[in-house]
Amino acid sequence: MVNKRPVVQKSMIDGSLGYLLRSEGPLNLDMSLNSGQAFRWRKVDDVYEGIIYGKQVRLTQPSKEEVFVFGPASRELAEFVASYLALDIDQSDIEERLAACGSHLQKAVELSSGLRTLRQEPWETSIAFIISANNGVANITRVIENLSSSFGDRLEGPFGAYNAFPKPEQLVSAGHDGIWSCKAGFRTRGICEAAAGVLDGSVDLELIESRSYEVAKKQLIALRGIGEKVADCILLFSMGKYEAFPVDVWIERIVRLLYFNGSKLSHKEIRRWAAEEFGDIAGFANQFLFNYGRKFAATSLKRDEIAARAGLRDPDTL
DNA sequence: CGCCAGGTCGGTC
DNA sequence: GACCGACATGGC
């Protein structure tokens, strides 16, 4: 799955110095940064500004399989960016294998070719997806921003001041009230406990990452605010466990519609089905199916219409 | 007012 | 095991 190291070279675009990263296969930077995996990227024209490993970066996609990292980025940072974007993953191979899984996946891949599964930082990703529980993307983004501006380090970057995502000790000293004031709601307790655990060492995210998918998932689920779905998101988006298949409302809808004629199906059954169907690349399939499901929603394909398409009389069975 | 959002938890049966 | 209501918050 992982082939060559991505090519990183010093370069210049429109008079700006920086590094050019070459991707292994299709890449759609815009889609990859705005597909609900990451919550802190801001777009201005065709330039994306974000924070990777605490460093402020600006990216753009000058051509089909390239990313430009605006200077003054070091080679080391450029390589972090390449790793974050998972440019070393052979995306052509992934997309071909998924397309071979059937016409639905083929369409889903066609729709979102170049959608990468990012390799983010486990700590920030864990908190972000604890926040995601029964929440909308706009709200999740707002809470993460509130936490960062209230408790993260205020830093001067090459493109202006910015706030790093708070470290565990910063969230611990923020306390329950501090986190609550960031509008985290009932997820506050989970955030507090996760921060305390990581700080005192009883929760070791690196160690969890080094375990098998099954063991790592059990250890994550032991934490408050992390259930099956959130654990799978953390495992997939930050720990390279590509067999993880997070099942949320969107995945449930699209899987039921495309593969089960709209009939009811428990989340457990969906996970089992995905493991059977996609095996070690279920996580990539999940990303494409999720985008596919969201696309339906964007084109105002609501419950009734989905039901009609699936040939159902009762949209309530959806 | 209602329902929904990249769900989880602590009850029940 | 499985099902169910409560849970903060904001948008529509």
PDB file of N, CA, C and O in Angstrom, chain A residues 166-200:
ATOM      1  N   PRO A 166      -4.487  23.101  22.100  1.00  0.00           N
ATOM      2  CA  PRO A 166      -3.966  22.968  23.470  1.00  0.00           C
ATOM      3  C   PRO A 166      -3.389  21.587  23.762  1.00  0.00           C
ATOM      4  O   PRO A 166      -3.926  20.568  23.337  1.00  0.00           O
ATOM      5  N   LYS A 167      -2.303  21.580  24.508  1.00  0.00           N
ATOM      6  CA  LYS A 167      -1.686  20.332  24.947  1.00  0.00           C
ATOM      7  C   LYS A 167      -2.478  19.775  26.128  1.00  0.00           C
ATOM      8  O   LYS A 167      -3.255  20.512  26.761  1.00  0.00           O
ATOM      9  N   PRO A 168      -2.280  18.495  26.443  1.00  0.00           N
ATOM     10  CA  PRO A 168      -3.037  17.876  27.539  1.00  0.00           C
ATOM     11  C   PRO A 168      -2.972  18.690  28.832  1.00  0.00           C
ATOM     12  O   PRO A 168      -4.008  18.912  29.484  1.00  0.00           O
ATOM     13  N   GLU A 169      -1.785  19.153  29.213  1.00  0.00           N
ATOM     14  CA  GLU A 169      -1.679  19.894  30.477  1.00  0.00           C
ATOM     15  C   GLU A 169      -2.458  21.206  30.428  1.00  0.00           C
ATOM     16  O   GLU A 169      -2.977  21.669  31.446  1.00  0.00           O
ATOM     17  N   GLN A 170      -2.558  21.778  29.236  1.00  0.00           N
ATOM     18  CA  GLN A 170      -3.310  23.026  29.111  1.00  0.00           C
ATOM     19  C   GLN A 170      -4.810  22.791  29.281  1.00  0.00           C
ATOM     20  O   GLN A 170      -5.516  23.630  29.849  1.00  0.00           O
ATOM     21  N   LEU A 171      -5.289  21.652  28.795  1.00  0.00           N
ATOM     22  CA  LEU A 171      -6.713  21.349  28.975  1.00  0.00           C
ATOM     23  C   LEU A 171      -7.001  20.930  30.408  1.00  0.00           C
ATOM     24  O   LEU A 171      -8.072  21.211  30.951  1.00  0.00           O
ATOM     25  N   VAL A 172      -6.031  20.266  31.026  1.00  0.00           N
ATOM     26  CA  VAL A 172      -6.215  19.888  32.432  1.00  0.00           C
ATOM     27  C   VAL A 172      -6.319  21.133  33.297  1.00  0.00           C
ATOM     28  O   VAL A 172      -7.212  21.245  34.144  1.00  0.00           O
ATOM     29  N   SER A 173      -5.438  22.106  33.048  1.00  0.00           N
ATOM     30  CA  SER A 173      -5.512  23.310  33.895  1.00  0.00           C
ATOM     31  C   SER A 173      -6.696  24.190  33.510  1.00  0.00           C
ATOM     32  O   SER A 173      -7.169  24.984  34.324  1.00  0.00           O
ATOM     33  N   ALA A 174      -7.186  24.036  32.286  1.00  0.00           N
ATOM     34  CA  ALA A 174      -8.417  24.749  31.917  1.00  0.00           C
ATOM     35  C   ALA A 174      -9.579  24.266  32.789  1.00  0.00           C
ATOM     36  O   ALA A 174     -10.451  25.052  33.170  1.00  0.00           O
ATOM     37  N   GLY A 175      -9.558  22.986  33.095  1.00  0.00           N
ATOM     38  CA  GLY A 175     -10.580  22.430  33.977  1.00  0.00           C
ATOM     39  C   GLY A 175     -11.944  22.283  33.313  1.00  0.00           C
ATOM     40  O   GLY A 175     -12.151  22.716  32.171  1.00  0.00           O
ATOM     41  N   HIS A 176     -12.841  21.680  34.045  1.00  0.00           N
ATOM     42  CA  HIS A 176     -14.183  21.417  33.529  1.00  0.00           C
ATOM     43  C   HIS A 176     -14.873  22.706  33.099  1.00  0.00           C
ATOM     44  O   HIS A 176     -15.438  22.795  32.002  1.00  0.00           O
ATOM     45  N   ASP A 177     -14.798  23.740  33.926  1.00  0.00           N
ATOM     46  CA  ASP A 177     -15.498  24.993  33.629  1.00  0.00           C
ATOM     47  C   ASP A 177     -14.923  25.687  32.399  1.00  0.00           C
ATOM     48  O   ASP A 177     -15.664  26.236  31.586  1.00  0.00           O
ATOM     49  N   GLY A 178     -13.599  25.633  32.289  1.00  0.00           N
ATOM     50  CA  GLY A 178     -12.951  26.255  31.135  1.00  0.00           C
ATOM     51  C   GLY A 178     -13.368  25.601  29.829  1.00  0.00           C
ATOM     52  O   GLY A 178     -13.648  26.278  28.835  1.00  0.00           O
ATOM     53  N   ILE A 179     -13.405  24.280  29.848  1.00  0.00           N
ATOM     54  CA  ILE A 179     -13.773  23.547  28.639  1.00  0.00           C
ATOM     55  C   ILE A 179     -15.264  23.710  28.353  1.00  0.00           C
ATOM     56  O   ILE A 179     -15.679  23.853  27.205  1.00  0.00           O
ATOM     57  N   TRP A 180     -16.041  23.715  29.423  1.00  0.00           N
ATOM     58  CA  TRP A 180     -17.485  23.929  29.266  1.00  0.00           C
ATOM     59  C   TRP A 180     -17.757  25.282  28.601  1.00  0.00           C
ATOM     60  O   TRP A 180     -18.626  25.413  27.744  1.00  0.00           O
ATOM     61  N   SER A 181     -16.995  26.289  28.974  1.00  0.00           N
ATOM     62  CA  SER A 181     -17.209  27.629  28.435  1.00  0.00           C
ATOM     63  C   SER A 181     -16.863  27.703  26.947  1.00  0.00           C
ATOM     64  O   SER A 181     -17.193  28.674  26.275  1.00  0.00           O
ATOM     65  N   CYS A 182     -16.183  26.673  26.434  1.00  0.00           N
ATOM     66  CA  CYS A 182     -15.894  26.615  24.998  1.00  0.00           C
ATOM     67  C   CYS A 182     -17.031  25.953  24.235  1.00  0.00           C
ATOM     68  O   CYS A 182     -16.901  25.640  23.058  1.00  0.00           O
ATOM     69  N   LYS A 183     -18.154  25.698  24.919  1.00  0.00           N
ATOM     70  CA  LYS A 183     -19.361  25.136  24.304  1.00  0.00           C
ATOM     71  C   LYS A 183     -19.217  23.669  23.934  1.00  0.00           C
ATOM     72  O   LYS A 183     -19.811  23.215  22.954  1.00  0.00           O
ATOM     73  N   ALA A 184     -18.414  22.956  24.721  1.00  0.00           N
ATOM     74  CA  ALA A 184     -18.248  21.525  24.445  1.00  0.00           C
ATOM     75  C   ALA A 184     -19.451  20.723  24.940  1.00  0.00           C
ATOM     76  O   ALA A 184     -19.613  19.553  24.578  1.00  0.00           O
ATOM     77  N   GLY A 185     -20.276  21.337  25.789  1.00  0.00           N
ATOM     78  CA  GLY A 185     -21.492  20.664  26.234  1.00  0.00           C
ATOM     79  C   GLY A 185     -21.212  19.394  27.016  1.00  0.00           C
ATOM     80  O   GLY A 185     -20.270  19.338  27.813  1.00  0.00           O
ATOM     81  N   PHE A 186     -22.035  18.361  26.758  1.00  0.00           N
ATOM     82  CA  PHE A 186     -21.914  17.125  27.551  1.00  0.00           C
ATOM     83  C   PHE A 186     -20.655  16.322  27.237  1.00  0.00           C
ATOM     84  O   PHE A 186     -20.363  15.341  27.902  1.00  0.00           O
ATOM     85  N   ARG A 187     -19.875  16.771  26.228  1.00  0.00           N
ATOM     86  CA  ARG A 187     -18.611  16.079  25.909  1.00  0.00           C
ATOM     87  C   ARG A 187     -17.472  16.558  26.789  1.00  0.00           C
ATOM     88  O   ARG A 187     -16.358  16.023  26.726  1.00  0.00           O
ATOM     89  N   THR A 188     -17.768  17.585  27.596  1.00  0.00           N
ATOM     90  CA  THR A 188     -16.725  18.195  28.437  1.00  0.00           C
ATOM     91  C   THR A 188     -16.019  17.176  29.329  1.00  0.00           C
ATOM     92  O   THR A 188     -14.788  17.171  29.430  1.00  0.00           O
ATOM     93  N   ARG A 189     -16.807  16.305  29.961  1.00  0.00           N
ATOM     94  CA  ARG A 189     -16.230  15.340  30.883  1.00  0.00           C
ATOM     95  C   ARG A 189     -15.251  14.405  30.169  1.00  0.00           C
ATOM     96  O   ARG A 189     -14.164  14.108  30.689  1.00  0.00           O
ATOM     97  N   GLY A 190     -15.613  13.950  28.986  1.00  0.00           N
ATOM     98  CA  GLY A 190     -14.731  13.081  28.209  1.00  0.00           C
ATOM     99  C   GLY A 190     -13.428  13.782  27.870  1.00  0.00           C
ATOM    100  O   GLY A 190     -12.340  13.190  27.955  1.00  0.00           O
ATOM    101  N   ILE A 191     -13.524  15.046  27.487  1.00  0.00           N
ATOM    102  CA  ILE A 191     -12.327  15.816  27.146  1.00  0.00           C
ATOM    103  C   ILE A 191     -11.413  15.947  28.360  1.00  0.00           C
ATOM    104  O   ILE A 191     -10.206  15.716  28.286  1.00  0.00           O
ATOM    105  N   CYS A 192     -12.004  16.297  29.497  1.00  0.00           N
ATOM    106  CA  CYS A 192     -11.242  16.435  30.750  1.00  0.00           C
ATOM    107  C   CYS A 192     -10.520  15.139  31.087  1.00  0.00           C
ATOM    108  O   CYS A 192      -9.322  15.140  31.397  1.00  0.00           O
ATOM    109  N   GLU A 193     -11.260  14.044  31.044  1.00  0.00           N
ATOM    110  CA  GLU A 193     -10.677  12.768  31.455  1.00  0.00           C
ATOM    111  C   GLU A 193      -9.589  12.310  30.496  1.00  0.00           C
ATOM    112  O   GLU A 193      -8.565  11.759  30.916  1.00  0.00           O
ATOM    113  N   ALA A 194      -9.790  12.541  29.207  1.00  0.00           N
ATOM    114  CA  ALA A 194      -8.769  12.164  28.231  1.00  0.00           C
ATOM    115  C   ALA A 194      -7.489  12.965  28.474  1.00  0.00           C
ATOM    116  O   ALA A 194      -6.383  12.418  28.472  1.00  0.00           O
ATOM    117  N   ALA A 195      -7.659  14.261  28.710  1.00  0.00           N
ATOM    118  CA  ALA A 195      -6.500  15.118  28.957  1.00  0.00           C
ATOM    119  C   ALA A 195      -5.755  14.678  30.210  1.00  0.00           C
ATOM    120  O   ALA A 195      -4.520  14.572  30.220  1.00  0.00           O
ATOM    121  N   ALA A 196      -6.518  14.387  31.271  1.00  0.00           N
ATOM    122  CA  ALA A 196      -5.899  13.949  32.525  1.00  0.00           C
ATOM    123  C   ALA A 196      -5.157  12.627  32.327  1.00  0.00           C
ATOM    124  O   ALA A 196      -4.037  12.452  32.829  1.00  0.00           O
ATOM    125  N   GLY A 197      -5.767  11.713  31.593  1.00  0.00           N
ATOM    126  CA  GLY A 197      -5.152  10.401  31.360  1.00  0.00           C
ATOM    127  C   GLY A 197      -3.860  10.498  30.575  1.00  0.00           C
ATOM    128  O   GLY A 197      -2.861   9.848  30.902  1.00  0.00           O
ATOM    129  N   VAL A 198      -3.882  11.320  29.525  1.00  0.00           N
ATOM    130  CA  VAL A 198      -2.671  11.475  28.716  1.00  0.00           C
ATOM    131  C   VAL A 198      -1.578  12.166  29.529  1.00  0.00           C
ATOM    132  O   VAL A 198      -0.403  11.799  29.467  1.00  0.00           O
ATOM    133  N   LEU A 199      -2.001  13.146  30.328  1.00  0.00           N
ATOM    134  CA  LEU A 199      -1.011  13.876  31.136  1.00  0.00           C
ATOM    135  C   LEU A 199      -0.350  12.974  32.180  1.00  0.00           C
ATOM    136  O   LEU A 199       0.875  12.989  32.337  1.00  0.00           O
ATOM    137  N   ASP A 200      -1.139  12.159  32.882  1.00  0.00           N
ATOM    138  CA  ASP A 200      -0.543  11.314  33.936  1.00  0.00           C
ATOM    139  C   ASP A 200       0.023   9.997  33.394  1.00  0.00           C
ATOM    140  O   ASP A 200       0.548   9.174  34.147  1.00  0.00           O
TER     141      ASP A 200
END
